[in-house]
Amino acid sequence: MSPTEHGSDDPLAWARDYTPILESFREEYGENQPLDGYTVAFASHLEAKSGVTIETLRAAGAEVLFAPSEPQSTHGDVVDALDAQDGITAFAWEGMTDDEFDEAQHDLLEHEPDFILDDGCELIAKVHAEHPDVAAQVIGGGEQTTAGITRLEAMEEEDVLQFPVYGVNDTPMKHFFDNVHGTGESSLTNIAITTNSIISGKDVVVAGYGYCGRGIASKARGMGGQTIVTEVDPRKALQAHMDGHRVMSMDEAAEVGDLFISATGNREVMRAEHFEQMQDGAILSNSGHFDVEIDLPALEEMAEETTTPKEGVTRYHMPDGRRLNLLADGRLVNLTGPYSQGHPAEVMDTTFAMMFMAAYDMLVDGPDLEPGLYNIPDRLDRAVAERKLDTLGVNIDEFTESQQAYTEEWEHPDSSF
Ligand code: NAI
């Protein structure tokens, strides 16, 4: 096989080595193929780890249709390698425009999937809005990210959901690891590589102290950054304060920050009034799902011109001579920059294992669920945690009989007070 665009002779090989839970699924389900007869739609950032997940769904018997969840994060060599396999169909290519991205998702939905594994609720929202006949036949879905859960909650509130969806993002085995450690490490790694600039000693402003923001802030501090957190929730702000970060409003932070990273899932977190205050050379980036956290139209309107001092960096020249440097066009900095590879594979192993379990549970175990948004059953979350520990060779304790009984009683007859 000749080397591919991204320089490897098998674009999935490296990721396979670091995703042992997915490997265990292929081994366990490869022979009797419990997903045989089902068509599973899969939307995600399309690179090696999601590629291994697609391969794993296929190994378990599903016919897989896949599309990107972000137009700019697709690795073409991975798409080509998957599309060449029997039973897997790509609705994706590298360098898609936003319109092509939308069209490809609609094309995919016209192939009538039984189950939808989504990232950002793009497929699930589109199937409800524009393919109601298809939606009526869908057995269920799973949603991978916080931004998608927010949309699903809005759909549930309006009572428009046509099928049950597992909120995979909200399960501990997803957000404790993917959002905190995955987003934390990969955002800072990609910022450092894109800028070839040091984090240590910089005033690093993290907008949002949810799971992602907490991971970014703690890892930035671990690299020597002077961390500042902005929040709208007083409890999260207090938590950041007690964790040792400086907390201030974005108005205040804008004046002192060297590096800004937003992870709020909200819009216009950095906007004109903040761009007015920022220092010359400030670096702006976003780790939230959609490219609306930095108000780009405002930045474009304010700047006299833009230049590209380095691949992945757009420099906005302000009329007063200040230069503001935007990374990855304000899209997910860990996934869409020129060097971005997304989260570390070991972390995506647990996230994608939970996505796989969501499909397996609804399609094979067939719980009788009304349309709506559901938490993943705790037994599935624990099962994936146990598999992960197994693959790491880590042993843990089990309750003794008396400890188990102790957790179930309320009178505590043996205590001395
Ligand atoms: P979360 O809900 O745990 O945290 C968001 C935090 O932002 C909350 O504490 C909220 O109070 C705060 N916030 C909201 N509006 C704000 C504003 N205007 N200013 C300051 N703070 C504000 O959500 P989580 O899990 O941390 O996800 C955040 C975003 O990151 C979502 O869009 C999610 O989809 C995305 N995400 C991105 C990943 C990546 O690979 N880059 C991976 C996982 C999630």
Short mmCIF file of C-alpha atoms and ligand atoms in Angstrom, two decimals:
data_model
loop_
_atom_site.label_atom_id
_atom_site.label_comp_id
_atom_site.label_asym_id
_atom_site.label_seq_id
_atom_site.Cartn_x
_atom_site.Cartn_y
_atom_site.Cartn_z
CA MET A 1 0.00 0.00 0.00
CA SER A 2 1.40 3.40 -0.86
CA PRO A 3 1.78 6.11 1.79
CA THR A 4 -1.37 8.19 2.25
CA GLU A 5 -1.79 11.94 2.41
CA HIS A 6 -1.18 12.03 6.15
CA GLY A 7 1.99 9.98 5.79
CA SER A 8 0.99 6.54 7.06
CA ASP A 9 0.47 3.35 5.07
CA ASP A 10 -2.62 2.49 7.16
CA PRO A 11 -4.24 5.64 8.60
CA LEU A 12 -6.05 3.67 11.33
CA ALA A 13 -3.13 1.53 12.55
CA TRP A 14 -1.77 3.84 15.23
CA ALA A 15 -5.21 4.64 16.67
CA ARG A 16 -6.06 0.91 16.83
CA ASP A 17 -3.07 0.38 19.12
CA TYR A 18 -4.41 2.93 21.62
CA THR A 19 -8.11 1.96 21.63
CA PRO A 20 -8.15 -1.36 23.47
CA ILE A 21 -11.82 -1.23 24.50
CA LEU A 22 -12.88 -0.93 20.87
CA GLU A 23 -10.54 -3.81 20.06
CA SER A 24 -12.23 -5.89 22.78
CA PHE A 25 -15.62 -5.17 21.15
CA ARG A 26 -14.32 -6.32 17.76
CA GLU A 27 -13.03 -9.51 19.36
CA GLU A 28 -16.22 -10.13 21.33
CA TYR A 29 -18.80 -9.27 18.66
CA GLY A 30 -16.88 -9.98 15.47
CA GLU A 31 -18.08 -13.54 15.17
CA ASN A 32 -21.81 -13.43 15.95
CA GLN A 33 -22.29 -9.85 14.68
CA PRO A 34 -25.19 -8.70 16.88
CA LEU A 35 -25.71 -5.50 14.85
CA ASP A 36 -26.24 -7.43 11.60
CA GLY A 37 -29.31 -6.13 9.75
CA TYR A 38 -29.10 -2.62 11.23
CA THR A 39 -27.92 0.52 9.48
CA VAL A 40 -26.10 2.88 11.82
CA ALA A 41 -25.45 6.52 10.89
CA PHE A 42 -22.34 7.95 12.52
CA ALA A 43 -21.41 11.64 12.60
CA SER A 44 -18.19 12.73 14.22
CA HIS A 45 -14.91 14.51 13.55
CA LEU A 46 -13.54 12.14 10.95
CA GLU A 47 -10.03 11.09 11.82
CA ALA A 48 -8.32 7.89 12.89
CA LYS A 49 -10.10 7.29 16.24
CA SER A 50 -13.58 7.78 14.84
CA GLY A 51 -12.41 5.63 11.91
CA VAL A 52 -11.64 2.77 14.30
CA THR A 53 -15.12 3.20 15.82
CA ILE A 54 -16.74 2.95 12.40
CA GLU A 55 -14.68 -0.17 11.76
CA THR A 56 -15.82 -1.59 15.11
CA LEU A 57 -19.53 -0.98 14.38
CA ARG A 58 -19.01 -2.70 11.05
CA ALA A 59 -17.16 -5.61 12.68
CA ALA A 60 -20.18 -6.06 14.97
CA GLY A 61 -22.34 -6.46 11.85
CA ALA A 62 -23.82 -2.98 11.26
CA GLU A 63 -23.94 -1.33 7.88
CA VAL A 64 -22.36 2.06 8.61
CA LEU A 65 -23.06 5.41 6.93
CA PHE A 66 -20.79 8.19 8.12
CA ALA A 67 -20.57 11.96 7.78
CA PRO A 68 -18.52 14.67 9.46
CA SER A 69 -19.80 16.63 12.45
CA GLU A 70 -17.62 19.61 11.47
CA PRO A 71 -16.73 20.42 7.86
CA GLN A 72 -13.08 21.27 8.53
CA SER A 73 -11.92 18.42 10.77
CA THR A 74 -12.01 15.59 8.21
CA HIS A 75 -8.90 13.56 7.37
CA GLY A 76 -9.30 12.45 3.76
CA ASP A 77 -7.05 9.41 4.02
CA VAL A 78 -9.19 7.98 6.84
CA VAL A 79 -12.39 8.59 4.84
CA ASP A 80 -10.92 6.86 1.77
CA ALA A 81 -9.68 3.86 3.77
CA LEU A 82 -13.11 3.36 5.34
CA ASP A 83 -15.13 4.00 2.20
CA ALA A 84 -13.17 1.26 0.46
CA GLN A 85 -14.54 -1.31 2.92
CA ASP A 86 -17.64 -3.32 2.18
CA GLY A 87 -20.66 -2.18 4.25
CA ILE A 88 -19.26 1.27 5.03
CA THR A 89 -20.31 4.36 3.05
CA ALA A 90 -18.76 7.83 3.34
CA PHE A 91 -20.74 11.04 3.01
CA ALA A 92 -17.58 13.06 3.55
CA TRP A 93 -14.37 14.32 2.01
CA GLU A 94 -11.56 16.54 3.17
CA GLY A 95 -12.04 20.27 2.52
CA MET A 96 -15.86 20.29 2.39
CA THR A 97 -17.61 23.66 2.35
CA ASP A 98 -20.35 24.34 4.90
CA ASP A 99 -22.99 23.84 2.18
CA GLU A 100 -21.49 20.53 1.06
CA PHE A 101 -21.42 19.43 4.70
CA ASP A 102 -25.17 20.09 4.99
CA GLU A 103 -25.94 18.39 1.67
CA ALA A 104 -23.90 15.30 2.59
CA GLN A 105 -25.76 14.91 5.87
CA HIS A 106 -29.09 15.14 4.04
CA ASP A 107 -27.87 12.54 1.51
CA LEU A 108 -26.93 10.22 4.35
CA LEU A 109 -30.34 10.58 5.99
CA GLU A 110 -32.07 9.68 2.74
CA HIS A 111 -30.47 6.22 3.16
CA GLU A 112 -32.82 5.66 6.13
CA PRO A 113 -30.59 4.70 9.07
CA ASP A 114 -32.05 2.66 11.94
CA PHE A 115 -29.85 4.33 14.53
CA ILE A 116 -28.02 7.69 14.68
CA LEU A 117 -24.80 8.26 16.60
CA ASP A 118 -24.41 12.03 16.54
CA ASP A 119 -21.96 14.74 17.58
CA GLY A 120 -23.55 18.17 17.97
CA CYS A 121 -27.08 16.94 17.10
CA GLU A 122 -26.69 17.82 13.43
CA LEU A 123 -28.09 14.58 12.01
CA ILE A 124 -30.78 14.24 14.66
CA ALA A 125 -31.93 17.86 14.18
CA LYS A 126 -31.92 17.51 10.38
CA VAL A 127 -33.82 14.22 10.34
CA HIS A 128 -36.55 15.79 12.48
CA ALA A 129 -36.68 19.07 10.57
CA GLU A 130 -36.47 17.82 6.99
CA HIS A 131 -36.87 14.03 6.82
CA PRO A 132 -39.89 13.27 9.04
CA ASP A 133 -40.64 9.96 7.26
CA VAL A 134 -37.13 8.76 8.02
CA ALA A 135 -37.30 10.05 11.61
CA ALA A 136 -40.48 8.05 12.16
CA GLN A 137 -38.59 4.81 11.40
CA VAL A 138 -35.43 5.53 13.44
CA ILE A 139 -35.12 3.17 16.43
CA GLY A 140 -32.91 5.44 18.52
CA GLY A 141 -29.82 7.60 18.83
CA GLY A 142 -26.83 8.59 20.93
CA GLU A 143 -25.32 12.07 21.33
CA GLN A 144 -21.66 12.61 22.04
CA THR A 145 -21.18 16.26 23.03
CA THR A 146 -22.50 18.92 25.40
CA ALA A 147 -23.63 21.21 22.56
CA GLY A 148 -25.75 18.38 21.12
CA ILE A 149 -27.32 17.64 24.50
CA THR A 150 -28.35 21.31 24.78
CA ARG A 151 -30.14 21.04 21.42
CA LEU A 152 -31.76 17.74 22.40
CA GLU A 153 -33.01 19.25 25.64
CA ALA A 154 -34.62 22.02 23.57
CA MET A 155 -36.19 19.39 21.29
CA GLU A 156 -37.49 17.47 24.29
CA GLU A 157 -38.87 20.67 25.81
CA GLU A 158 -40.81 21.29 22.58
CA ASP A 159 -41.91 17.64 22.57
CA VAL A 160 -40.68 17.07 19.00
CA LEU A 161 -38.32 14.11 19.53
CA GLN A 162 -39.53 11.12 17.51
CA PHE A 163 -37.25 8.47 19.05
CA PRO A 164 -35.26 7.81 22.25
CA VAL A 165 -31.73 9.21 22.43
CA TYR A 166 -29.03 8.33 24.92
CA GLY A 167 -27.18 11.45 26.12
CA VAL A 168 -23.77 9.79 25.92
CA ASN A 169 -22.04 13.07 26.82
CA ASP A 170 -23.69 13.06 30.23
CA THR A 171 -22.40 9.67 31.29
CA PRO A 172 -19.38 9.74 33.67
CA MET A 173 -17.23 7.56 31.38
CA LYS A 174 -17.56 10.29 28.75
CA HIS A 175 -17.39 13.71 30.34
CA PHE A 176 -14.99 12.93 33.21
CA PHE A 177 -12.35 11.89 30.69
CA ASP A 178 -13.11 13.23 27.22
CA ASN A 179 -14.25 16.74 28.17
CA VAL A 180 -11.80 17.27 31.02
CA HIS A 181 -8.63 15.47 29.98
CA GLY A 182 -9.16 15.12 26.24
CA THR A 183 -10.20 18.70 25.54
CA GLY A 184 -7.74 20.01 28.12
CA GLU A 185 -4.67 18.32 26.71
CA SER A 186 -5.52 18.48 23.03
CA SER A 187 -6.50 22.16 23.07
CA LEU A 188 -3.24 23.22 24.71
CA THR A 189 -1.17 20.84 22.58
CA ASN A 190 -2.65 22.23 19.39
CA ILE A 191 -2.35 25.84 20.50
CA ALA A 192 1.31 25.26 21.38
CA ILE A 193 2.05 23.51 18.07
CA THR A 194 0.14 26.02 15.93
CA THR A 195 1.77 29.05 17.53
CA ASN A 196 5.15 27.49 18.41
CA SER A 197 4.83 29.71 21.46
CA ILE A 198 5.21 28.91 25.16
CA ILE A 199 2.26 28.56 27.57
CA SER A 200 4.45 28.93 30.65
CA GLY A 201 4.29 32.40 32.11
CA LYS A 202 1.38 33.52 29.90
CA ASP A 203 -1.84 34.94 31.32
CA VAL A 204 -4.22 32.26 30.02
CA VAL A 205 -7.91 33.22 30.05
CA VAL A 206 -10.33 30.28 30.00
CA ALA A 207 -13.96 31.21 29.35
CA GLY A 208 -16.32 28.68 30.95
CA TYR A 209 -15.45 26.44 33.89
CA GLY A 210 -17.51 23.40 32.95
CA TYR A 211 -15.91 20.05 32.23
CA CYS A 212 -13.84 21.28 29.29
CA GLY A 213 -12.86 24.62 30.84
CA ARG A 214 -11.81 22.90 34.07
CA GLY A 215 -9.52 20.56 32.14
CA ILE A 216 -8.03 23.35 30.04
CA ALA A 217 -7.43 25.60 33.06
CA SER A 218 -5.84 22.93 35.25
CA LYS A 219 -3.55 21.72 32.47
CA ALA A 220 -2.61 25.29 31.45
CA ARG A 221 -1.62 25.91 35.05
CA GLY A 222 0.33 22.64 35.03
CA MET A 223 2.30 24.02 32.07
CA GLY A 224 3.13 27.18 34.02
CA GLY A 225 0.34 29.43 32.72
CA GLN A 226 -1.12 32.12 34.99
CA THR A 227 -4.75 31.09 34.72
CA ILE A 228 -7.80 33.32 34.72
CA VAL A 229 -11.36 31.96 34.49
CA THR A 230 -14.50 33.78 33.34
CA GLU A 231 -17.95 32.37 34.14
CA VAL A 232 -21.64 33.24 34.26
CA ASP A 233 -22.57 30.63 36.88
CA PRO A 234 -21.69 31.82 40.41
CA ARG A 235 -21.09 28.26 41.67
CA LYS A 236 -18.69 27.41 38.84
CA ALA A 237 -16.95 30.75 39.40
CA LEU A 238 -16.54 29.95 43.08
CA GLN A 239 -15.26 26.48 42.24
CA ALA A 240 -12.63 28.02 39.92
CA HIS A 241 -11.68 30.46 42.68
CA MET A 242 -11.30 27.65 45.25
CA ASP A 243 -9.31 25.61 42.71
CA GLY A 244 -6.81 28.44 42.74
CA HIS A 245 -7.56 30.25 39.46
CA ARG A 246 -8.14 33.99 39.28
CA VAL A 247 -11.77 34.69 38.42
CA MET A 248 -12.88 37.88 36.73
CA SER A 249 -15.31 39.17 34.14
CA MET A 250 -14.32 39.00 30.47
CA ASP A 251 -14.21 42.82 30.50
CA GLU A 252 -11.39 42.64 33.05
CA ALA A 253 -9.71 39.56 31.59
CA ALA A 254 -9.63 41.06 28.08
CA GLU A 255 -7.15 43.70 29.26
CA VAL A 256 -4.64 41.27 30.76
CA GLY A 257 -4.88 38.02 28.81
CA ASP A 258 -2.12 36.78 26.50
CA LEU A 259 -3.99 33.65 25.41
CA PHE A 260 -7.79 33.23 25.36
CA ILE A 261 -9.55 29.85 25.12
CA SER A 262 -13.35 29.64 25.18
CA ALA A 263 -15.23 26.48 26.18
CA THR A 264 -18.72 27.65 27.06
CA GLY A 265 -21.01 26.14 24.42
CA ASN A 266 -22.43 29.65 24.12
CA ARG A 267 -22.07 32.50 21.62
CA GLU A 268 -20.14 35.80 21.45
CA VAL A 269 -18.25 35.15 24.66
CA MET A 270 -15.48 37.35 23.21
CA ARG A 271 -16.98 40.27 21.33
CA ALA A 272 -16.33 43.85 20.16
CA GLU A 273 -16.06 45.42 23.62
CA HIS A 274 -13.44 42.80 24.54
CA PHE A 275 -11.49 43.09 21.26
CA GLU A 276 -11.25 46.84 22.05
CA GLN A 277 -9.42 46.04 25.29
CA MET A 278 -7.12 43.20 24.26
CA GLN A 279 -3.36 43.63 24.20
CA ASP A 280 -1.27 43.66 21.05
CA GLY A 281 -0.36 40.06 20.18
CA ALA A 282 -3.21 38.43 22.09
CA ILE A 283 -4.02 34.90 20.88
CA LEU A 284 -7.71 33.96 20.57
CA SER A 285 -8.97 30.40 20.32
CA ASN A 286 -12.11 28.35 20.84
CA SER A 287 -12.60 24.80 22.10
CA GLY A 288 -16.43 24.92 22.18
CA HIS A 289 -18.32 22.88 19.61
CA PHE A 290 -19.58 25.67 17.36
CA ASP A 291 -17.55 28.54 15.87
CA VAL A 292 -19.72 31.22 17.49
CA GLU A 293 -17.90 31.72 20.81
CA ILE A 294 -15.63 34.39 19.31
CA ASP A 295 -17.66 37.05 17.51
CA LEU A 296 -15.91 36.81 14.14
CA PRO A 297 -18.19 39.19 12.21
CA ALA A 298 -17.39 41.89 14.82
CA LEU A 299 -13.66 41.14 14.65
CA GLU A 300 -13.73 41.32 10.86
CA GLU A 301 -15.61 44.58 10.92
CA MET A 302 -13.22 46.15 13.41
CA ALA A 303 -9.99 45.11 11.66
CA GLU A 304 -8.35 47.18 8.91
CA GLU A 305 -6.86 44.10 7.31
CA THR A 306 -6.09 40.46 7.99
CA THR A 307 -2.85 38.59 7.31
CA THR A 308 -1.66 35.02 7.85
CA PRO A 309 1.63 35.16 9.76
CA LYS A 310 1.66 31.38 10.22
CA GLU A 311 -0.48 28.51 8.98
CA GLY A 312 -3.58 28.27 11.17
CA VAL A 313 -3.22 31.84 12.48
CA THR A 314 -5.27 34.76 11.15
CA ARG A 315 -3.93 38.12 12.29
CA TYR A 316 -6.46 40.94 12.63
CA HIS A 317 -4.79 44.36 12.34
CA MET A 318 -6.71 46.89 14.41
CA PRO A 319 -6.78 50.58 13.42
CA ASP A 320 -4.74 51.52 16.55
CA GLY A 321 -1.92 49.17 15.53
CA ARG A 322 -2.78 46.24 17.83
CA ARG A 323 -2.68 42.77 16.30
CA LEU A 324 -5.08 40.06 17.48
CA ASN A 325 -4.23 36.50 16.44
CA LEU A 326 -7.11 34.09 15.83
CA LEU A 327 -6.40 30.35 15.71
CA ALA A 328 -8.24 27.84 13.47
CA ASP A 329 -10.76 30.47 12.27
CA GLY A 330 -12.46 30.32 15.66
CA ARG A 331 -13.45 26.70 15.10
CA LEU A 332 -12.56 23.90 17.53
CA VAL A 333 -8.85 24.56 18.04
CA ASN A 334 -8.04 20.98 18.98
CA LEU A 335 -9.70 19.55 15.89
CA THR A 336 -9.57 21.98 13.00
CA GLY A 337 -6.12 23.61 13.05
CA PRO A 338 -3.51 22.59 10.49
CA TYR A 339 -1.78 20.23 12.95
CA SER A 340 -4.86 19.16 14.89
CA GLN A 341 -5.49 15.54 15.64
CA GLY A 342 -8.24 15.87 18.26
CA HIS A 343 -8.23 14.13 21.61
CA PRO A 344 -5.66 11.53 22.58
CA ALA A 345 -6.73 8.08 21.39
CA GLU A 346 -6.88 6.54 24.87
CA VAL A 347 -9.56 9.08 25.84
CA MET A 348 -11.62 8.59 22.69
CA ASP A 349 -11.50 4.86 23.38
CA THR A 350 -13.86 5.39 26.33
CA THR A 351 -16.06 7.96 24.55
CA PHE A 352 -16.52 5.82 21.47
CA ALA A 353 -16.98 2.72 23.63
CA MET A 354 -19.94 4.51 25.25
CA MET A 355 -21.31 5.45 21.80
CA PHE A 356 -20.99 1.82 20.73
CA MET A 357 -22.77 0.70 23.93
CA ALA A 358 -25.59 3.19 23.26
CA ALA A 359 -26.23 1.57 19.86
CA TYR A 360 -25.75 -1.97 21.18
CA ASP A 361 -28.12 -1.45 24.09
CA MET A 362 -31.00 0.03 22.09
CA LEU A 363 -30.63 -2.25 19.06
CA VAL A 364 -29.72 -5.57 20.69
CA ASP A 365 -31.02 -5.41 24.27
CA GLY A 366 -34.03 -3.39 23.05
CA PRO A 367 -35.23 -1.49 26.13
CA ASP A 368 -38.78 -0.26 25.70
CA LEU A 369 -38.18 3.50 25.65
CA GLU A 370 -40.59 6.25 24.65
CA PRO A 371 -39.17 9.08 22.49
CA GLY A 372 -37.03 11.37 24.67
CA LEU A 373 -33.55 12.04 25.99
CA TYR A 374 -32.20 9.40 28.40
CA ASN A 375 -29.13 8.86 30.54
CA ILE A 376 -27.06 5.83 29.64
CA PRO A 377 -27.88 3.05 32.15
CA ASP A 378 -25.27 3.00 34.93
CA ARG A 379 -24.50 -0.70 34.35
CA LEU A 380 -23.20 0.13 30.84
CA ASP A 381 -21.05 2.97 32.16
CA ARG A 382 -19.56 0.69 34.83
CA ALA A 383 -18.99 -2.09 32.30
CA VAL A 384 -16.92 0.25 30.10
CA ALA A 385 -14.97 1.50 33.15
CA GLU A 386 -14.20 -2.11 34.10
CA ARG A 387 -13.05 -2.92 30.57
CA LYS A 388 -10.81 0.15 30.58
CA LEU A 389 -9.22 -0.81 33.90
CA ASP A 390 -8.71 -4.34 32.56
CA THR A 391 -6.87 -3.01 29.53
CA LEU A 392 -4.69 -0.87 31.82
CA GLY A 393 -3.96 -3.82 34.12
CA VAL A 394 -5.30 -1.85 37.09
CA ASN A 395 -6.93 -3.79 39.95
CA ILE A 396 -9.45 -2.30 42.34
CA ASP A 397 -11.10 -3.55 45.53
CA GLU A 398 -14.57 -5.04 45.86
CA PHE A 399 -16.95 -4.57 48.76
CA THR A 400 -16.74 -7.35 51.34
CA GLU A 401 -20.11 -8.86 52.29
CA SER A 402 -20.17 -6.83 55.47
CA GLN A 403 -19.28 -3.62 53.59
CA GLN A 404 -22.05 -4.29 51.06
CA ALA A 405 -24.51 -4.85 53.91
CA TYR A 406 -23.28 -1.64 55.59
CA THR A 407 -24.17 0.40 52.50
CA GLU A 408 -27.69 -1.06 52.58
CA GLU A 409 -28.61 -0.53 56.24
CA TRP A 410 -29.64 2.67 57.98
CA GLU A 411 -29.60 1.80 61.68
CA HIS A 412 -25.85 1.00 61.93
CA PRO A 413 -26.27 -1.20 65.06
CA ASP A 414 -22.48 -1.69 65.47
CA SER A 415 -21.50 1.97 65.76
CA SER A 416 -20.44 3.16 69.16
CA PHE A 417 -22.26 6.50 69.11
P1 NAI B 1 -20.42 22.59 30.47
O1 NAI B 1 -21.86 22.85 30.37
O2 NAI B 1 -19.89 21.61 31.49
O3 NAI B 1 -19.62 23.97 30.70
C1 NAI B 1 -19.87 25.17 30.05
C2 NAI B 1 -19.59 26.28 31.07
O4 NAI B 1 -19.59 27.53 30.39
C3 NAI B 1 -20.67 26.36 32.15
O5 NAI B 1 -20.05 26.33 33.43
C4 NAI B 1 -21.36 27.68 31.88
O6 NAI B 1 -21.80 28.33 33.06
C5 NAI B 1 -20.25 28.47 31.20
N1 NAI B 1 -20.72 29.58 30.37
C6 NAI B 1 -21.81 29.63 29.56
N2 NAI B 1 -21.88 30.83 28.96
C7 NAI B 1 -20.80 31.54 29.38
C8 NAI B 1 -20.31 32.85 29.10
N3 NAI B 1 -20.96 33.67 28.28
N4 NAI B 1 -19.17 33.24 29.71
C9 NAI B 1 -18.50 32.44 30.58
N5 NAI B 1 -18.93 31.18 30.87
C10 NAI B 1 -20.06 30.74 30.28
O7 NAI B 1 -19.94 22.15 29.01
P2 NAI B 1 -18.60 21.39 28.58
O8 NAI B 1 -18.82 19.92 28.62
O9 NAI B 1 -17.45 21.98 29.29
O10 NAI B 1 -18.56 21.79 27.01
C11 NAI B 1 -18.32 23.13 26.59
C12 NAI B 1 -18.29 23.18 25.07
O11 NAI B 1 -17.19 22.39 24.59
C13 NAI B 1 -19.53 22.62 24.38
O12 NAI B 1 -19.77 23.36 23.21
C14 NAI B 1 -19.12 21.21 24.03
O13 NAI B 1 -19.89 20.67 23.00
C15 NAI B 1 -17.68 21.44 23.63
N6 NAI B 1 -16.81 20.28 23.66
C16 NAI B 1 -15.70 20.39 22.88
C17 NAI B 1 -14.81 19.36 22.81
C18 NAI B 1 -13.61 19.49 21.96
O14 NAI B 1 -13.09 18.50 21.48
N7 NAI B 1 -13.11 20.70 21.77
C19 NAI B 1 -15.02 18.09 23.56
C20 NAI B 1 -16.17 18.12 24.44
C21 NAI B 1 -17.05 19.18 24.47
#
